[in-house]
Coordinates of C-alpha atoms and ligand atoms in Angstrom, one line a residue:
M17 CA -11.6 29.8 3.6
T18 CA -12.1 26.0 3.6
S19 CA -10.3 23.9 1.1
L20 CA -13.7 23.4 -0.7
D21 CA -13.9 27.1 -1.3
E22 CA -10.3 27.2 -2.5
I23 CA -11.0 24.3 -4.9
L24 CA -14.0 26.1 -6.4
K25 CA -11.9 29.3 -6.8
E26 CA -9.3 27.3 -8.8
I27 CA -11.9 25.6 -10.9
K28 CA -13.5 29.0 -11.7
K29 CA -10.1 30.5 -12.6
A30 CA -9.1 27.6 -15.0
K31 CA -10.1 27.5 -18.7
D32 CA -8.9 24.0 -19.6
I33 CA -9.1 21.2 -17.0
V34 CA -7.9 17.6 -17.1
I35 CA -9.5 14.9 -14.9
L36 CA -7.3 11.9 -14.1
T37 CA -7.8 8.7 -12.1
H38 CA -5.8 5.6 -11.1
E39 CA -4.7 2.8 -13.5
N40 CA -6.9 -0.3 -13.6
P41 CA -9.8 2.0 -12.7
D42 CA -12.6 0.5 -10.7
G43 CA -16.2 1.7 -10.5
D44 CA -15.4 4.4 -8.0
A45 CA -12.6 5.8 -10.2
M46 CA -14.9 5.9 -13.2
G47 CA -18.0 7.1 -11.4
S48 CA -16.3 9.9 -9.4
S49 CA -14.5 11.2 -12.4
L50 CA -17.5 11.0 -14.7
A51 CA -19.6 12.9 -12.2
L52 CA -17.0 15.6 -11.9
Y53 CA -16.7 15.8 -15.7
Q54 CA -20.4 16.5 -16.0
A55 CA -20.3 19.3 -13.5
L56 CA -17.3 21.0 -15.1
K57 CA -18.8 20.7 -18.5
K58 CA -21.9 22.4 -17.2
M59 CA -19.7 25.3 -16.1
D60 CA -18.5 25.6 -19.7
K61 CA -15.0 24.4 -19.0
D62 CA -12.8 23.0 -21.6
V63 CA -12.6 19.6 -19.8
E64 CA -11.0 16.3 -20.7
L65 CA -11.3 13.1 -18.8
I66 CA -8.4 10.8 -19.6
V67 CA -8.6 7.1 -18.8
P68 CA -6.2 5.0 -20.9
K69 CA -7.9 1.7 -20.4
Y70 CA -11.1 0.5 -18.6
S71 CA -13.3 -2.5 -18.3
R72 CA -16.2 -3.0 -20.7
V73 CA -18.4 -3.3 -17.6
F74 CA -18.3 0.5 -17.2
T75 CA -19.9 1.3 -20.5
C76 CA -23.2 1.4 -18.6
L77 CA -22.1 4.7 -16.9
P78 CA -23.5 7.9 -18.4
K79 CA -21.1 10.1 -20.5
I80 CA -18.5 7.4 -20.7
E81 CA -18.4 8.0 -24.4
N82 CA -16.5 11.3 -23.6
V83 CA -13.6 9.5 -22.0
K84 CA -10.3 10.0 -23.9
S85 CA -7.4 7.6 -23.8
E86 CA -4.9 10.6 -24.3
G87 CA -5.0 14.3 -23.8
T88 CA -5.1 16.8 -26.6
K89 CA -2.9 19.4 -24.7
K90 CA 0.5 19.3 -23.1
E91 CA -0.3 21.8 -20.4
Y92 CA -3.7 22.3 -18.7
D93 CA -4.6 25.2 -16.5
L94 CA -5.8 22.7 -13.9
A95 CA -5.5 19.0 -13.3
I96 CA -7.8 17.1 -10.9
A97 CA -6.9 13.6 -9.7
V98 CA -9.7 11.6 -8.2
D99 CA -9.7 8.3 -6.2
T100 CA -5.9 8.1 -6.5
A101 CA -3.6 7.7 -3.5
S102 CA -0.3 8.7 -5.1
I103 CA 1.1 10.2 -8.3
K104 CA 2.6 6.8 -9.2
Q105 CA -0.8 5.3 -9.6
L106 CA -1.6 7.8 -12.4
N107 CA 0.9 5.7 -14.2
G108 CA 2.0 6.9 -17.7
W109 CA -0.5 9.7 -17.5
A110 CA 1.1 11.4 -14.5
N111 CA 2.7 13.9 -16.9
Y112 CA -0.7 15.6 -17.4
F113 CA -0.8 16.1 -13.7
E114 CA 2.7 17.2 -13.2
D115 CA 2.7 19.6 -16.1
A116 CA -0.6 21.3 -15.2
K117 CA -0.4 24.9 -13.9
Y118 CA -2.3 23.9 -10.7
R119 CA -3.1 20.5 -9.2
I120 CA -6.0 19.3 -7.1
V121 CA -6.5 15.9 -5.4
I122 CA -9.9 14.6 -4.4
D123 CA -9.7 11.2 -2.6
H124 CA -10.5 8.9 0.3
H125 CA -7.3 6.7 0.6
S126 CA -5.6 6.5 4.0
S127 CA -2.3 6.2 2.3
N128 CA -2.8 9.4 0.2
S129 CA 0.5 11.2 -0.2
M130 CA -1.1 14.6 -0.6
Y131 CA 0.6 15.2 -3.9
G132 CA -1.6 18.1 -5.1
D133 CA -1.3 21.8 -4.5
L134 CA -4.7 21.4 -2.9
N135 CA -5.8 18.1 -1.4
Y136 CA -9.3 17.3 -0.3
V137 CA -9.0 13.8 1.2
D138 CA -11.7 12.3 3.4
L139 CA -10.4 9.1 5.0
S140 CA -13.8 8.3 6.5
S141 CA -15.6 8.1 3.2
P142 CA -16.1 4.5 1.9
A143 CA -15.9 5.8 -1.7
C144 CA -14.5 8.8 -3.5
A145 CA -18.0 9.1 -5.0
Q146 CA -19.2 10.0 -1.6
V147 CA -16.6 12.7 -1.3
M148 CA -17.7 13.9 -4.7
Y149 CA -21.3 14.1 -3.5
V150 CA -20.2 16.4 -0.7
L151 CA -18.6 18.7 -3.3
F152 CA -21.8 18.7 -5.4
R153 CA -23.8 19.6 -2.4
Y154 CA -21.4 22.3 -1.1
Y155 CA -21.2 23.9 -4.5
N156 CA -24.9 23.5 -5.3
W157 CA -24.1 21.7 -8.5
E158 CA -27.1 20.0 -10.0
I159 CA -27.3 16.2 -9.3
T160 CA -29.0 15.1 -12.5
Q161 CA -30.0 11.5 -12.9
E162 CA -26.9 11.0 -15.0
V163 CA -24.6 12.4 -12.3
G164 CA -26.5 10.3 -9.8
N165 CA -25.9 7.1 -11.7
C166 CA -22.2 7.8 -11.7
L167 CA -22.0 8.6 -8.0
M168 CA -24.1 5.6 -7.1
G169 CA -22.0 3.5 -9.3
G170 CA -18.9 4.6 -7.4
I171 CA -20.5 4.0 -4.0
I172 CA -21.9 0.6 -4.7
T173 CA -18.7 -0.8 -6.3
D174 CA -16.3 0.6 -3.6
T175 CA -18.6 -0.6 -0.8
G176 CA -19.3 -4.0 -2.4
G177 CA -22.9 -3.1 -2.4
F178 CA -23.0 -1.3 1.0
Q179 CA -21.3 -4.2 2.8
Y180 CA -17.8 -3.0 3.7
A181 CA -16.7 -1.2 6.8
G182 CA -16.9 2.5 6.3
V183 CA -20.5 2.4 5.1
S184 CA -22.3 4.9 7.4
K185 CA -25.6 6.5 7.9
E186 CA -24.4 9.2 5.6
T187 CA -23.8 6.7 2.8
F188 CA -27.4 5.5 3.0
E189 CA -28.7 9.1 3.2
I190 CA -26.7 9.9 0.1
A191 CA -28.1 6.8 -1.6
S192 CA -31.6 7.8 -0.6
T193 CA -31.2 11.2 -2.2
L194 CA -29.7 9.7 -5.3
I195 CA -32.7 7.4 -5.6
S196 CA -35.0 10.4 -5.3
N197 CA -33.1 11.9 -8.2
G198 CA -34.0 8.9 -10.4
V199 CA -31.2 6.4 -9.8
N200 CA -32.1 2.7 -10.3
V201 CA -29.9 0.9 -7.7
S202 CA -31.1 -2.6 -8.8
K203 CA -30.1 -2.0 -12.4
L204 CA -26.7 -0.5 -11.5
Y205 CA -26.0 -3.3 -9.1
K206 CA -26.7 -5.9 -11.7
Q207 CA -24.6 -4.2 -14.3
L208 CA -21.6 -3.3 -12.1
L209 CA -21.5 -5.9 -9.5
S210 CA -23.4 -9.1 -10.1
T211 CA -23.0 -9.8 -13.9
N212 CA -19.9 -11.9 -14.9
S213 CA -18.8 -12.0 -18.5
R214 CA -18.1 -15.5 -19.7
T215 CA -14.4 -14.9 -19.8
S216 CA -14.3 -13.5 -16.3
F217 CA -16.2 -16.6 -15.2
E218 CA -13.5 -18.8 -16.8
L219 CA -10.8 -16.8 -15.1
R220 CA -12.6 -17.2 -11.8
K221 CA -12.6 -21.0 -12.2
I222 CA -8.8 -21.0 -12.7
A223 CA -8.2 -18.8 -9.7
L224 CA -10.5 -20.8 -7.5
N225 CA -8.9 -24.1 -8.5
R226 CA -5.5 -22.7 -7.5
L227 CA -6.6 -21.2 -4.2
E228 CA -4.4 -22.2 -1.3
F229 CA -5.0 -21.7 2.4
L230 CA -2.0 -20.7 4.5
E231 CA -1.3 -20.0 8.2
D232 CA -4.1 -22.2 9.6
G233 CA -6.6 -21.0 7.0
K234 CA -6.1 -17.3 8.0
I235 CA -4.6 -16.4 4.7
A236 CA -6.1 -17.3 1.3
Y237 CA -3.9 -17.0 -1.8
T238 CA -4.3 -17.3 -5.5
Y239 CA -3.2 -15.7 -8.8
I240 CA -3.8 -15.2 -12.5
T241 CA -1.0 -15.2 -15.1
K242 CA -0.9 -13.7 -18.6
K243 CA -1.0 -17.2 -19.9
D244 CA -4.3 -17.8 -18.1
E245 CA -5.7 -14.6 -19.6
K246 CA -4.7 -15.7 -23.0
K247 CA -6.2 -19.1 -22.6
V248 CA -9.7 -17.7 -21.8
K249 CA -9.3 -14.6 -24.1
A250 CA -9.8 -12.4 -21.1
E251 CA -10.7 -8.7 -21.5
T252 CA -9.5 -5.7 -19.4
G253 CA -10.8 -5.9 -15.9
D254 CA -12.0 -9.6 -16.0
Y255 CA -9.9 -10.4 -12.9
E256 CA -11.7 -7.6 -11.0
G257 CA -13.2 -8.8 -7.7
L258 CA -11.4 -12.2 -7.7
V259 CA -9.6 -11.1 -4.4
N260 CA -13.0 -11.2 -2.7
E261 CA -13.4 -14.9 -3.3
G262 CA -10.7 -15.7 -0.7
R263 CA -11.8 -13.0 1.7
N264 CA -15.4 -14.4 1.9
I265 CA -14.3 -17.8 3.1
E266 CA -14.9 -18.5 6.8
G267 CA -11.7 -18.2 8.9
V268 CA -9.8 -16.2 6.4
E269 CA -8.4 -12.9 7.7
V270 CA -6.4 -11.9 4.6
S271 CA -6.9 -12.7 1.0
I272 CA -4.0 -12.3 -1.4
F273 CA -4.6 -12.1 -5.2
L274 CA -1.8 -11.6 -7.7
H275 CA -2.4 -10.6 -11.3
E276 CA 0.5 -10.7 -13.8
I277 CA 1.3 -7.5 -15.7
D278 CA 4.1 -6.4 -18.0
N279 CA 6.6 -5.6 -15.3
G280 CA 5.7 -8.1 -12.5
Y281 CA 2.5 -8.8 -10.5
R282 CA -0.2 -6.5 -9.3
V283 CA -0.9 -7.5 -5.8
S284 CA -4.4 -7.1 -4.2
L285 CA -4.8 -7.6 -0.5
R286 CA -8.1 -7.6 1.5
A287 CA -8.5 -8.1 5.2
N288 CA -11.6 -8.9 7.2
E289 CA -11.3 -7.7 10.7
Y290 CA -7.9 -6.6 12.0
V291 CA -4.9 -6.8 9.7
N292 CA -3.8 -3.5 8.3
V293 CA -3.1 -4.4 4.7
S294 CA -2.3 -0.8 3.7
D295 CA 0.7 -1.1 6.0
V296 CA 1.7 -4.4 4.4
C297 CA 1.6 -2.8 1.0
L298 CA 3.4 0.3 2.1
M299 CA 6.3 -2.0 3.1
F300 CA 6.7 -2.8 -0.6
G301 CA 6.0 0.6 -2.0
G302 CA 2.2 0.4 -2.5
G303 CA -0.7 1.5 -0.3
G304 CA -4.5 1.8 -0.1
H305 CA -7.0 1.5 2.6
V306 CA -6.7 -0.3 6.0
R307 CA -8.7 -3.4 4.8
A308 CA -8.1 -3.1 1.0
A309 CA -4.8 -2.3 -0.5
G310 CA -2.5 -3.0 -3.5
V311 CA 1.1 -2.9 -4.7
T312 CA 3.2 -4.0 -7.7
M313 CA 5.9 -6.5 -7.0
Q314 CA 8.5 -8.4 -9.0
G315 CA 9.4 -12.1 -8.8
T316 CA 7.5 -15.4 -9.3
P317 CA 4.1 -15.8 -7.6
K318 CA 5.7 -18.1 -5.1
Q319 CA 8.4 -15.6 -4.2
I320 CA 5.9 -12.7 -3.9
K321 CA 3.5 -14.9 -1.8
E322 CA 6.4 -15.7 0.6
K323 CA 7.4 -12.1 1.0
L324 CA 3.8 -11.0 1.7
V325 CA 3.0 -13.9 4.1
K326 CA 6.1 -13.0 6.1
E327 CA 4.8 -9.5 6.6
I328 CA 1.1 -10.5 7.2
K329 CA 2.1 -13.1 9.8
R330 CA 3.4 -10.4 12.1
Q331 CA -0.1 -9.1 12.4
L332 CA -2.0 -12.4 12.6
K333 CA -3.6 -13.2 16.0
Ligands
AMP422 P1 -7.0 -3.1 -5.7 O1 -6.6 -4.3 -5.0 O2 -6.2 -2.8 -6.9 O3 -8.5 -3.0 -5.9 O4 -6.6 -1.9 -4.7 C1 -7.1 -1.8 -3.4 C2 -7.1 -0.4 -3.0 O5 -5.7 0.0 -2.8 C3 -7.7 0.6 -4.0 O6 -8.4 1.6 -3.3 C4 -6.4 1.2 -4.6 O7 -6.7 2.4 -5.1 C5 -5.4 1.1 -3.6 N1 -4.1 0.8 -4.2 C6 -3.8 -0.2 -5.0 N2 -2.5 -0.1 -5.4 C7 -1.9 0.9 -4.8 C8 -0.6 1.5 -4.7 N3 0.4 1.0 -5.5 N4 -0.4 2.6 -4.0 C9 -1.5 3.1 -3.3 N5 -2.7 2.6 -3.2 C10 -3.0 1.5 -4.0
MN423 MN1 -10.5 3.1 -6.9
MN424 MN1 -12.2 4.5 -4.2

């Protein structure tokens, strides 16, 4: 029996199911979990999708109105975590996962710690939504237009609009099928990727003004503090994508972006060609993908920058 058969067996057995995803959810986290939510709902499961806080950008995704910020039960028959590399990333909502009678992980992170009873992790997938598509196909679950929009939303955000490494023939084949099912890529692209809110634009200006080049221009570094966010009246997720500004500059191999949170800074690292930023983040207790990873660190921006640069330097050519 493949793990996909086993997953379906567990889903069939369960009455109440909770779906969870990582903190600071991106389009892939939201799209993959919303697609799964719709399939389980159709199977008449008592299903809850718990996402404590998400960006206003995602309100364009179908069924988002069903997302709950807290669960109604203490113990679910089954918990499914999507697009999440480790239990730590479920943050304060890890209890719903830990307390469930059975636990499944569906993901695509190379640093996935296999923290479920069953783990379906495809490292070759550029988005968890692509992994989710494989499930839909294997189980013969109907890919409605609404499910299609969620899956496509996940794929286009995690691939930066089909541009990152990992995008394959299969990704385009899936996109092609989703378009046949009524998905409007241009509309989703505009809503999820190219539109900036005024406040995120103001934050971008601050981050760009502060951007520094280090190590002969191979590293770009910038940050955003709580004070900056207050100044521009930033909303949840407004800093999303800022790490790409540095990455897209000629000669830069690694882009570092820090974002202040309650207990330190959320670090985002992106690499272009050869630095393994997942390894760099693993050194400090985080993880992610080879060319896109994250971690939470304590200290001042300058201290964190110095620690990171010291590690990154080892890999620079
Ligand atoms: P971000 O920079 O927050 O967009 O994260 C980049 C990638 O690394 C995403 O796929 C995250 O899910 C993953 N990631 C971020 N933080 C961590 C962490 N602490 N542990 C494992 N993976 C992480
Ligand atoms: Mn994600
Ligand atoms: Mn993802």
